[in-house]
PDB file of C-alpha atoms in Angstrom:
ATOM      1  CA  UNK A   3    -145.720-116.838 -95.304  1.00 47.00           C
ATOM      2  CA  UNK A   4    -144.159-113.737 -93.820  1.00 49.00           C
ATOM      3  CA  UNK A   5    -146.162-110.590 -93.785  1.00 54.00           C
ATOM      4  CA  UNK A   6    -144.619-107.461 -95.192  1.00 55.00           C
ATOM      5  CA  UNK A   7    -143.741-104.919 -92.548  1.00 55.00           C
ATOM      6  CA  UNK A   8    -144.347-101.261 -93.195  1.00 58.00           C
ATOM      7  CA  UNK A   9    -142.653 -98.273 -91.572  1.00 58.00           C
ATOM      8  CA  UNK A  10    -144.870 -95.291 -91.385  1.00 58.00           C
ATOM      9  CA  UNK A  11    -143.116 -91.902 -91.026  1.00 53.00           C
ATOM     10  CA  UNK A  12    -145.043 -89.122 -89.387  1.00 59.00           C
ATOM     11  CA  UNK A  13    -145.778 -86.213 -91.670  1.00 55.00           C
ATOM     12  CA  UNK A  14    -144.751 -82.778 -90.297  1.00 54.00           C
ATOM     13  CA  UNK A  15    -147.381 -80.201 -90.782  1.00 54.00           C
ATOM     14  CA  UNK A  16    -146.263 -76.646 -91.550  1.00 54.00           C
ATOM     15  CA  UNK A  17    -147.647 -74.029 -89.293  1.00 55.00           C
ATOM     16  CA  UNK A  18    -148.271 -70.755 -91.038  1.00 54.00           C
ATOM     17  CA  UNK A  19    -148.677 -67.459 -89.266  1.00 54.00           C
ATOM     18  CA  UNK A  20    -151.954 -65.949 -90.125  1.00 57.00           C
ATOM     19  CA  UNK A  21    -151.699 -62.939 -92.419  1.00 59.00           C
ATOM     20  CA  UNK A  22    -153.649 -60.815 -90.002  1.00 70.00           C
ATOM     21  CA  UNK A  23    -150.945 -61.240 -87.318  1.00 72.00           C
ATOM     22  CA  UNK A  24    -148.442 -59.515 -89.592  1.00 72.00           C
ATOM     23  CA  UNK A  25    -150.879 -56.688 -90.040  1.00 73.00           C
ATOM     24  CA  UNK A  26    -151.221 -56.392 -86.287  1.00 69.00           C
ATOM     25  CA  UNK A  27    -147.441 -56.134 -85.881  1.00 72.00           C
ATOM     26  CA  UNK A  28    -147.234 -53.511 -88.616  1.00 69.00           C
ATOM     27  CA  UNK A  29    -150.006 -51.467 -87.051  1.00 70.00           C
ATOM     28  CA  UNK A  30    -148.328 -51.770 -83.657  1.00 68.00           C
ATOM     29  CA  UNK A  31    -145.047 -50.493 -85.103  1.00 71.00           C
ATOM     30  CA  UNK A  32    -146.792 -47.542 -86.738  1.00 68.00           C
ATOM     31  CA  UNK A  33    -148.645 -46.777 -83.521  1.00 64.00           C
ATOM     32  CA  UNK A  34    -145.398 -46.927 -81.534  1.00 66.00           C
ATOM     33  CA  UNK A  35    -143.741 -44.558 -84.006  1.00 66.00           C
ATOM     34  CA  UNK A  36    -146.511 -41.992 -83.728  1.00 57.00           C
ATOM     35  CA  UNK A  37    -146.584 -42.383 -79.960  1.00 56.00           C
ATOM     36  CA  UNK A  38    -142.847 -41.700 -79.805  1.00 62.00           C
ATOM     37  CA  UNK A  39    -143.193 -38.737 -82.160  1.00 55.00           C
ATOM     38  CA  UNK A  40    -146.011 -37.355 -80.043  1.00 54.00           C
ATOM     39  CA  UNK A  41    -143.926 -37.777 -76.900  1.00 53.00           C
ATOM     40  CA  UNK A  42    -140.963 -35.995 -78.480  1.00 55.00           C
ATOM     41  CA  UNK A  43    -143.210 -33.218 -79.721  1.00 53.00           C
ATOM     42  CA  UNK A  44    -144.673 -32.827 -76.242  1.00 53.00           C
ATOM     43  CA  UNK A  45    -141.253 -32.748 -74.591  1.00 53.00           C
ATOM     44  CA  UNK A  46    -139.905 -30.281 -77.153  1.00 50.00           C
ATOM     45  CA  UNK A  47    -142.750 -27.927 -76.410  1.00 53.00           C
ATOM     46  CA  UNK A  48    -142.172 -27.835 -72.661  1.00 60.00           C
ATOM     47  CA  UNK A  49    -141.421 -24.296 -71.511  1.00 68.00           C
ATOM     48  CA  UNK A  50    -138.968 -25.714 -68.967  1.00 74.00           C
ATOM     49  CA  UNK A  51    -136.703 -26.736 -71.879  1.00 83.00           C
ATOM     50  CA  UNK A  52    -136.944 -23.437 -73.756  1.00 88.00           C
ATOM     51  CA  UNK A  53    -133.639 -21.555 -74.002  1.00 92.00           C
ATOM     52  CA  UNK A  54    -134.623 -18.142 -72.651  1.00 90.00           C
ATOM     53  CA  UNK A  55    -131.682 -17.263 -70.414  1.00 94.00           C
ATOM     54  CA  UNK A  56    -128.927 -15.923 -72.686  1.00 95.00           C
ATOM     55  CA  UNK A  57    -125.765 -14.546 -71.075  1.00 96.00           C
ATOM     56  CA  UNK A  58    -123.144 -12.596 -73.045  1.00 96.00           C
ATOM     57  CA  UNK A  59    -119.641 -12.003 -71.703  1.00 94.00           C
ATOM     58  CA  UNK A  60    -116.764 -10.111 -73.287  1.00 90.00           C
ATOM     59  CA  UNK A  61    -117.290  -8.433 -76.672  1.00 83.00           C
ATOM     60  CA  UNK A  62    -116.767  -4.955 -75.231  1.00 86.00           C
ATOM     61  CA  UNK A  63    -116.749  -3.386 -78.705  1.00 85.00           C
ATOM     62  CA  UNK A  64    -120.365  -4.480 -79.399  1.00 91.00           C
ATOM     63  CA  UNK A  65    -123.423  -3.857 -77.182  1.00 93.00           C
ATOM     64  CA  UNK A  66    -124.264  -7.134 -75.484  1.00 94.00           C
ATOM     65  CA  UNK A  67    -127.972  -6.535 -76.031  1.00 95.00           C
ATOM     66  CA  UNK A  68    -127.427  -6.570 -79.815  1.00 95.00           C
ATOM     67  CA  UNK A  69    -125.781  -9.987 -79.602  1.00 96.00           C
ATOM     68  CA  UNK A  70    -128.535 -11.273 -77.332  1.00 95.00           C
ATOM     69  CA  UNK A  71    -131.259 -10.044 -79.691  1.00 96.00           C
ATOM     70  CA  UNK A  72    -129.530 -11.595 -82.698  1.00 96.00           C
ATOM     71  CA  UNK A  73    -129.501 -14.977 -80.936  1.00 96.00           C
ATOM     72  CA  UNK A  74    -133.152 -14.679 -79.958  1.00 95.00           C
ATOM     73  CA  UNK A  75    -134.101 -13.987 -83.571  1.00 95.00           C
ATOM     74  CA  UNK A  76    -132.070 -16.974 -84.819  1.00 94.00           C
ATOM     75  CA  UNK A  77    -133.834 -19.412 -82.460  1.00 93.00           C
ATOM     76  CA  UNK A  78    -137.342 -18.044 -82.945  1.00 92.00           C
ATOM     77  CA  UNK A  79    -139.956 -20.152 -84.730  1.00 89.00           C
ATOM     78  CA  UNK A  80    -140.113 -23.896 -85.285  1.00 87.00           C
ATOM     79  CA  UNK A  81    -138.274 -26.575 -87.240  1.00 82.00           C
ATOM     80  CA  UNK A  82    -140.571 -28.209 -89.813  1.00 80.00           C
ATOM     81  CA  UNK A  83    -143.454 -26.341 -88.127  1.00 75.00           C
ATOM     82  CA  UNK A  84    -143.206 -28.799 -85.224  1.00 75.00           C
ATOM     83  CA  UNK A  85    -140.159 -28.478 -82.953  1.00 79.00           C
ATOM     84  CA  UNK A  86    -139.467 -25.063 -81.368  1.00 87.00           C
ATOM     85  CA  UNK A  87    -136.048 -23.766 -82.407  1.00 90.00           C
ATOM     86  CA  UNK A  88    -135.403 -22.520 -78.875  1.00 91.00           C
ATOM     87  CA  UNK A  89    -135.772 -25.999 -77.374  1.00 89.00           C
ATOM     88  CA  UNK A  90    -132.653 -26.951 -75.429  1.00 90.00           C
ATOM     89  CA  UNK A  91    -132.046 -30.052 -77.548  1.00 89.00           C
ATOM     90  CA  UNK A  92    -132.737 -28.199 -80.818  1.00 89.00           C
ATOM     91  CA  UNK A  93    -130.319 -25.335 -80.132  1.00 94.00           C
ATOM     92  CA  UNK A  94    -126.875 -26.004 -81.629  1.00 95.00           C
ATOM     93  CA  UNK A  95    -123.887 -24.350 -79.956  1.00 95.00           C
ATOM     94  CA  UNK A  96    -121.813 -24.629 -83.139  1.00 95.00           C
ATOM     95  CA  UNK A  97    -124.527 -23.128 -85.326  1.00 95.00           C
ATOM     96  CA  UNK A  98    -125.008 -20.314 -82.811  1.00 96.00           C
ATOM     97  CA  UNK A  99    -121.288 -19.490 -82.901  1.00 96.00           C
ATOM     98  CA  UNK A 100    -121.281 -19.395 -86.705  1.00 95.00           C
ATOM     99  CA  UNK A 101    -124.355 -17.144 -86.829  1.00 95.00           C
ATOM    100  CA  UNK A 102    -122.737 -14.683 -84.427  1.00 96.00           C
ATOM    101  CA  UNK A 103    -119.489 -14.610 -86.418  1.00 94.00           C
ATOM    102  CA  UNK A 104    -121.372 -13.842 -89.626  1.00 92.00           C
ATOM    103  CA  UNK A 105    -123.572 -11.220 -87.965  1.00 94.00           C
ATOM    104  CA  UNK A 106    -120.715  -9.525 -86.089  1.00 95.00           C
ATOM    105  CA  UNK A 107    -117.418  -9.781 -88.032  1.00 94.00           C
ATOM    106  CA  UNK A 108    -115.916  -7.382 -85.485  1.00 93.00           C
ATOM    107  CA  UNK A 109    -115.595 -10.367 -83.133  1.00 94.00           C
ATOM    108  CA  UNK A 110    -112.371 -12.350 -83.320  1.00 93.00           C
ATOM    109  CA  UNK A 111    -113.497 -15.344 -81.236  1.00 94.00           C
ATOM    110  CA  UNK A 112    -116.921 -16.662 -80.211  1.00 96.00           C
ATOM    111  CA  UNK A 113    -117.722 -19.560 -77.885  1.00 97.00           C
ATOM    112  CA  UNK A 114    -121.235 -20.819 -77.037  1.00 97.00           C
ATOM    113  CA  UNK A 115    -122.049 -23.171 -74.139  1.00 97.00           C
ATOM    114  CA  UNK A 116    -125.483 -24.626 -73.423  1.00 96.00           C
ATOM    115  CA  UNK A 117    -126.545 -24.816 -69.770  1.00 95.00           C
ATOM    116  CA  UNK A 118    -129.279 -27.344 -69.031  1.00 93.00           C
ATOM    117  CA  UNK A 119    -132.200 -26.875 -69.076  1.00 90.00           C
ATOM    118  CA  UNK A 120    -132.724 -23.384 -70.544  1.00 87.00           C
ATOM    119  CA  UNK A 121    -129.426 -21.471 -70.495  1.00 94.00           C
ATOM    120  CA  UNK A 122    -126.981 -20.314 -73.179  1.00 96.00           C
ATOM    121  CA  UNK A 123    -123.703 -18.592 -72.320  1.00 97.00           C
ATOM    122  CA  UNK A 124    -121.806 -16.648 -75.004  1.00 97.00           C
ATOM    123  CA  UNK A 125    -118.158 -15.659 -74.537  1.00 96.00           C
ATOM    124  CA  UNK A 126    -116.674 -13.395 -77.207  1.00 95.00           C
ATOM    125  CA  UNK A 127    -113.665 -11.170 -77.786  1.00 94.00           C
ATOM    126  CA  UNK A 128    -113.332  -8.272 -80.195  1.00 92.00           C
ATOM    127  CA  UNK A 129    -110.684  -7.773 -82.842  1.00 93.00           C
ATOM    128  CA  UNK A 130    -107.712  -5.526 -82.151  1.00 92.00           C
ATOM    129  CA  UNK A 131    -107.367  -2.719 -84.657  1.00 93.00           C
ATOM    130  CA  UNK A 132    -104.124  -2.840 -86.630  1.00 94.00           C
ATOM    131  CA  UNK A 133    -104.728  -0.730 -89.710  1.00 94.00           C
ATOM    132  CA  UNK A 134    -106.874  -0.247 -92.795  1.00 94.00           C
ATOM    133  CA  UNK A 135    -107.314  -2.294 -95.952  1.00 93.00           C
ATOM    134  CA  UNK A 136    -108.470  -0.634 -99.180  1.00 90.00           C
ATOM    135  CA  UNK A 137    -109.211  -2.163-102.547  1.00 86.00           C
ATOM    136  CA  UNK A 138    -107.390  -0.426-105.405  1.00 77.00           C
ATOM    137  CA  UNK A 139    -107.381  -2.105-108.853  1.00 61.00           C
ATOM    138  CA  UNK A 140    -104.418  -0.010-110.036  1.00 63.00           C
ATOM    139  CA  UNK A 141    -101.862   2.260-108.402  1.00 60.00           C
ATOM    140  CA  UNK A 142    -103.320   5.296-110.161  1.00 58.00           C
ATOM    141  CA  UNK A 143    -106.925   4.441-109.274  1.00 61.00           C
ATOM    142  CA  UNK A 144    -108.757   5.786-106.220  1.00 62.00           C
ATOM    143  CA  UNK A 145    -108.928   3.425-103.266  1.00 62.00           C
ATOM    144  CA  UNK A 146    -112.408   2.214-102.311  1.00 70.00           C
ATOM    145  CA  UNK A 147    -114.007   0.508-100.538  1.00 83.00           C
ATOM    146  CA  UNK A 148    -112.015   0.163 -97.328  1.00 90.00           C
ATOM    147  CA  UNK A 149    -112.302  -1.714 -94.045  1.00 93.00           C
ATOM    148  CA  UNK A 150    -110.547  -1.829 -90.711  1.00 94.00           C
ATOM    149  CA  UNK A 151    -107.919  -4.549 -90.471  1.00 95.00           C
ATOM    150  CA  UNK A 152    -106.871  -6.620 -87.457  1.00 95.00           C
ATOM    151  CA  UNK A 153    -103.401  -7.969 -86.720  1.00 92.00           C
ATOM    152  CA  UNK A 154    -104.240 -11.289 -88.378  1.00 93.00           C
ATOM    153  CA  UNK A 155    -105.114  -9.705 -91.725  1.00 94.00           C
ATOM    154  CA  UNK A 156    -108.904 -10.041 -91.374  1.00 95.00           C
ATOM    155  CA  UNK A 157    -111.075  -7.169 -92.594  1.00 95.00           C
ATOM    156  CA  UNK A 158    -114.009  -5.897 -90.542  1.00 93.00           C
ATOM    157  CA  UNK A 159    -116.276  -2.833 -90.295  1.00 90.00           C
ATOM    158  CA  UNK A 160    -116.442  -1.349 -93.776  1.00 90.00           C
ATOM    159  CA  UNK A 161    -115.392   2.231 -94.519  1.00 87.00           C
ATOM    160  CA  UNK A 162    -116.435   4.240 -97.559  1.00 77.00           C
ATOM    161  CA  UNK A 163    -112.968   5.737 -97.796  1.00 75.00           C
ATOM    162  CA  UNK A 164    -109.915   6.456 -95.697  1.00 78.00           C
ATOM    163  CA  UNK A 165    -107.752   9.545 -96.055  1.00 75.00           C
ATOM    164  CA  UNK A 166    -105.808   9.624 -92.799  1.00 72.00           C
ATOM    165  CA  UNK A 167    -102.250   8.606 -91.975  1.00 75.00           C
ATOM    166  CA  UNK A 168    -102.601   7.648 -88.328  1.00 82.00           C
ATOM    167  CA  UNK A 169    -102.997   3.968 -89.228  1.00 90.00           C
ATOM    168  CA  UNK A 170    -100.954   1.890 -91.674  1.00 92.00           C
ATOM    169  CA  UNK A 171    -102.840   1.264 -94.911  1.00 91.00           C
ATOM    170  CA  UNK A 172    -102.663  -1.881 -97.024  1.00 92.00           C
ATOM    171  CA  UNK A 173    -103.821  -1.592-100.635  1.00 90.00           C
ATOM    172  CA  UNK A 174    -104.895  -4.779-102.396  1.00 89.00           C
ATOM    173  CA  UNK A 175    -106.439  -5.704-105.730  1.00 85.00           C
ATOM    174  CA  UNK A 176    -109.349  -7.763-104.355  1.00 86.00           C
ATOM    175  CA  UNK A 177    -112.664  -6.758-102.830  1.00 85.00           C
ATOM    176  CA  UNK A 178    -113.144  -8.465 -99.470  1.00 89.00           C
ATOM    177  CA  UNK A 179    -116.153  -8.787 -97.203  1.00 90.00           C
ATOM    178  CA  UNK A 180    -116.076  -8.196 -93.448  1.00 91.00           C
ATOM    179  CA  UNK A 181    -114.868 -11.329 -91.718  1.00 92.00           C
ATOM    180  CA  UNK A 182    -112.674 -12.438 -94.642  1.00 93.00           C
ATOM    181  CA  UNK A 183    -108.870 -12.454 -94.700  1.00 94.00           C
ATOM    182  CA  UNK A 184    -107.846  -9.434 -96.745  1.00 93.00           C
ATOM    183  CA  UNK A 185    -104.072  -9.656 -96.366  1.00 92.00           C
ATOM    184  CA  UNK A 186    -102.086 -12.892 -96.004  1.00 90.00           C
ATOM    185  CA  UNK A 187    -100.308 -13.033 -92.623  1.00 90.00           C
ATOM    186  CA  UNK A 188     -96.959 -13.351 -94.420  1.00 90.00           C
ATOM    187  CA  UNK A 189     -97.561  -9.996 -96.146  1.00 90.00           C
ATOM    188  CA  UNK A 190     -98.392  -8.326 -92.841  1.00 92.00           C
ATOM    189  CA  UNK A 191     -95.277  -9.768 -91.250  1.00 93.00           C
ATOM    190  CA  UNK A 192     -93.198  -8.452 -94.143  1.00 93.00           C
ATOM    191  CA  UNK A 193     -94.685  -4.966 -93.814  1.00 93.00           C
ATOM    192  CA  UNK A 194     -94.058  -4.867 -90.056  1.00 93.00           C
ATOM    193  CA  UNK A 195     -90.439  -5.956 -90.452  1.00 95.00           C
ATOM    194  CA  UNK A 196     -89.785  -3.604 -93.365  1.00 95.00           C
ATOM    195  CA  UNK A 197     -91.331  -0.698 -91.470  1.00 94.00           C
ATOM    196  CA  UNK A 198     -89.080  -1.356 -88.472  1.00 95.00           C
ATOM    197  CA  UNK A 199     -85.902  -1.745 -90.548  1.00 96.00           C
ATOM    198  CA  UNK A 200     -86.556   1.401 -92.602  1.00 96.00           C
ATOM    199  CA  UNK A 201     -86.438   3.506 -89.451  1.00 94.00           C
ATOM    200  CA  UNK A 202     -82.667   2.956 -89.411  1.00 94.00           C
ATOM    201  CA  UNK A 203     -82.576   5.045 -92.628  1.00 94.00           C
ATOM    202  CA  UNK A 204     -84.948   7.672 -91.224  1.00 93.00           C
ATOM    203  CA  UNK A 205     -87.743   6.276 -93.359  1.00 93.00           C
ATOM    204  CA  UNK A 206     -91.299   5.829 -92.118  1.00 93.00           C
ATOM    205  CA  UNK A 207     -93.575   3.488 -94.078  1.00 94.00           C
ATOM    206  CA  UNK A 208     -97.171   4.686 -94.303  1.00 92.00           C
ATOM    207  CA  UNK A 209     -98.781   2.251 -96.702  1.00 92.00           C
ATOM    208  CA  UNK A 210     -98.172  -0.989 -98.528  1.00 92.00           C
ATOM    209  CA  UNK A 211     -99.591  -2.027-101.914  1.00 91.00           C
ATOM    210  CA  UNK A 212     -99.740  -5.534-103.357  1.00 88.00           C
ATOM    211  CA  UNK A 213    -101.674  -7.435-106.001  1.00 81.00           C
ATOM    212  CA  UNK A 214    -102.956 -11.000-105.842  1.00 72.00           C
ATOM    213  CA  UNK A 215    -101.962 -11.449-109.497  1.00 75.00           C
ATOM    214  CA  UNK A 216     -98.342 -10.350-108.911  1.00 78.00           C
ATOM    215  CA  UNK A 217     -97.686 -11.109-105.222  1.00 75.00           C
ATOM    216  CA  UNK A 218     -93.900 -10.882-105.642  1.00 82.00           C
ATOM    217  CA  UNK A 219     -94.024  -7.182-106.514  1.00 87.00           C
ATOM    218  CA  UNK A 220     -95.048  -4.722-103.814  1.00 92.00           C
ATOM    219  CA  UNK A 221     -94.795  -1.012-103.137  1.00 93.00           C
ATOM    220  CA  UNK A 222     -94.009   0.763 -99.889  1.00 95.00           C
ATOM    221  CA  UNK A 223     -95.041   4.421 -99.616  1.00 94.00           C
ATOM    222  CA  UNK A 224     -92.914   6.508 -97.266  1.00 95.00           C
ATOM    223  CA  UNK A 225     -93.853   9.617 -95.312  1.00 93.00           C
ATOM    224  CA  UNK A 226     -91.188  11.585 -97.226  1.00 92.00           C
ATOM    225  CA  UNK A 227     -93.303  11.342-100.372  1.00 93.00           C
ATOM    226  CA  UNK A 228     -91.515   8.658-102.401  1.00 96.00           C
ATOM    227  CA  UNK A 229     -92.120   4.945-102.734  1.00 95.00           C
ATOM    228  CA  UNK A 230     -90.041   1.774-102.801  1.00 96.00           C
ATOM    229  CA  UNK A 231     -90.737  -1.011-105.276  1.00 95.00           C
ATOM    230  CA  UNK A 232     -89.455  -4.248-103.834  1.00 95.00           C
ATOM    231  CA  UNK A 233     -89.737  -8.034-103.849  1.00 93.00           C
ATOM    232  CA  UNK A 234     -91.098  -9.425-100.554  1.00 91.00           C
ATOM    233  CA  UNK A 235     -89.463 -12.825-101.073  1.00 91.00           C
ATOM    234  CA  UNK A 236     -86.036 -11.197-101.024  1.00 92.00           C
ATOM    235  CA  UNK A 237     -84.414 -10.778 -97.585  1.00 94.00           C
ATOM    236  CA  UNK A 238     -85.050  -7.294 -96.237  1.00 95.00           C
ATOM    237  CA  UNK A 239     -81.422  -6.848 -95.236  1.00 94.00           C
ATOM    238  CA  UNK A 240     -80.328  -7.213 -98.887  1.00 95.00           C
ATOM    239  CA  UNK A 241     -82.466  -4.509-100.487  1.00 95.00           C
ATOM    240  CA  UNK A 242     -82.137  -2.311 -97.399  1.00 96.00           C
ATOM    241  CA  UNK A 243     -78.339  -2.330 -97.788  1.00 95.00           C
ATOM    242  CA  UNK A 244     -78.662  -1.470-101.478  1.00 96.00           C
ATOM    243  CA  UNK A 245     -81.077   1.361-100.655  1.00 96.00           C
ATOM    244  CA  UNK A 246     -78.706   2.786 -98.068  1.00 95.00           C
ATOM    245  CA  UNK A 247     -75.854   2.858-100.570  1.00 95.00           C
ATOM    246  CA  UNK A 248     -77.983   4.524-103.258  1.00 96.00           C
ATOM    247  CA  UNK A 249     -79.324   7.158-100.873  1.00 95.00           C
ATOM    248  CA  UNK A 250     -75.857   8.043 -99.614  1.00 94.00           C
ATOM    249  CA  UNK A 251     -73.862   7.926-102.870  1.00 93.00           C
ATOM    250  CA  UNK A 252     -76.334   8.703-105.656  1.00 94.00           C
ATOM    251  CA  UNK A 253     -79.279  10.594-104.195  1.00 94.00           C
ATOM    252  CA  UNK A 254     -77.625  12.623-101.473  1.00 93.00           C
ATOM    253  CA  UNK A 255     -79.313  15.961-100.819  1.00 93.00           C
ATOM    254  CA  UNK A 256     -81.976  15.307-103.478  1.00 94.00           C
ATOM    255  CA  UNK A 257     -83.780  12.718-101.317  1.00 94.00           C
ATOM    256  CA  UNK A 258     -86.811  15.015-100.936  1.00 92.00           C
ATOM    257  CA  UNK A 259     -87.159  15.129-104.754  1.00 95.00           C
ATOM    258  CA  UNK A 260     -87.508  11.357-105.185  1.00 96.00           C
ATOM    259  CA  UNK A 261     -90.626   9.851-106.741  1.00 96.00           C
ATOM    260  CA  UNK A 262     -89.641   6.199-106.403  1.00 96.00           C
ATOM    261  CA  UNK A 263     -86.721   3.796-106.000  1.00 97.00           C
ATOM    262  CA  UNK A 264     -86.998   0.404-107.708  1.00 97.00           C
ATOM    263  CA  UNK A 265     -85.124  -2.285-105.751  1.00 96.00           C
ATOM    264  CA  UNK A 266     -86.547  -5.393-107.451  1.00 94.00           C
ATOM    265  CA  UNK A 267     -83.478  -6.277-109.516  1.00 93.00           C
ATOM    266  CA  UNK A 268     -80.709  -7.006-107.049  1.00 88.00           C
ATOM    267  CA  UNK A 269     -77.823  -4.540-107.159  1.00 88.00           C
ATOM    268  CA  UNK A 270     -79.281  -2.907-110.274  1.00 92.00           C
ATOM    269  CA  UNK A 271     -81.350   0.024-109.006  1.00 95.00           C
ATOM    270  CA  UNK A 272     -83.675   2.393-110.841  1.00 96.00           C
ATOM    271  CA  UNK A 273     -84.918   5.649-109.366  1.00 95.00           C
ATOM    272  CA  UNK A 274     -86.812   8.688-110.565  1.00 95.00           C
ATOM    273  CA  UNK A 275     -87.079  12.280-109.381  1.00 95.00           C
ATOM    274  CA  UNK A 276     -90.318  14.212-109.435  1.00 91.00           C
TER     275      UNK A 276
END
C-alpha cells in the first residue's frame, strides 16, 4: 500500500504596525511643524533683518522725509500678530511701490529695491505739469473741482478752482481722483495739434471741453473770446481749411464779435455773433 503524500504550504503571517507607532509619527510631524514655526518666528524677529535703512532718490517735488515716513508707517506692526512687517523677507517691493503711488499721486514713476539684510532704496520721479483739468457737467455750469494735469492725461494735486489762463485747461464731464487718467491721451494729442495749427489763423486755444457721453463733439475756446465746435475724429486740416474760408469771406472784420463757429457738419458751417 502506498502512503498518501501531503504538501504543506507555509502560512504567511501578516505583520501589523502597532497603532501607537502611527501616533508617534503624527506627534513627530506636529512637533516638527511647531519647531519650524518657532524657528521662522525667531528669525523674523531678528533686528539684523529689520528694514530700517530707507533711501529715497529723485522725487524732487516731494520732501524725501515725507516719503520715508510713509514707508515706515506702512511697515510698522506685525502680520497676524506674529511676523514683524519690517522684516526683510516680509517687506514686498511691489506693495511698497503701490502704497507710494496711492499716497503721492504727484509721482509719475516709483521703483523699490530691497537691499539685504535691512535696506530699502526708493527711486521716484515727479510728474511734469502740462495743464489743468476741471470737471464741468455742462458748458454753462461752473467748473469744479479741478486738478493739475500731466502730459499723459493723469490728474494730480487737487485744486478748488482755477481761474487763470497761463495753463491750458481741459474741461470734462467726469470727476476724477488724483492718480487717475482724466483725459485720454488721444484727446490731449488732438488738443496739442489743433492748438498748433490754429496759430496759422492767428488763433490761440486756451481751453478744451469734451464729454465722456459724446466724445465726438468737443469745444475749443480761443483767446479772442469765441469758441469752435468741432469733431475730433475729423482731420484737423479739413475743418481748419473750412474755418479759414469762413473767417475770410463771411466773417471778415466782425471776427471780434463772434460767439462761436460750428464746424461739425463738413462744409456746412454755422456761426453766431454776440
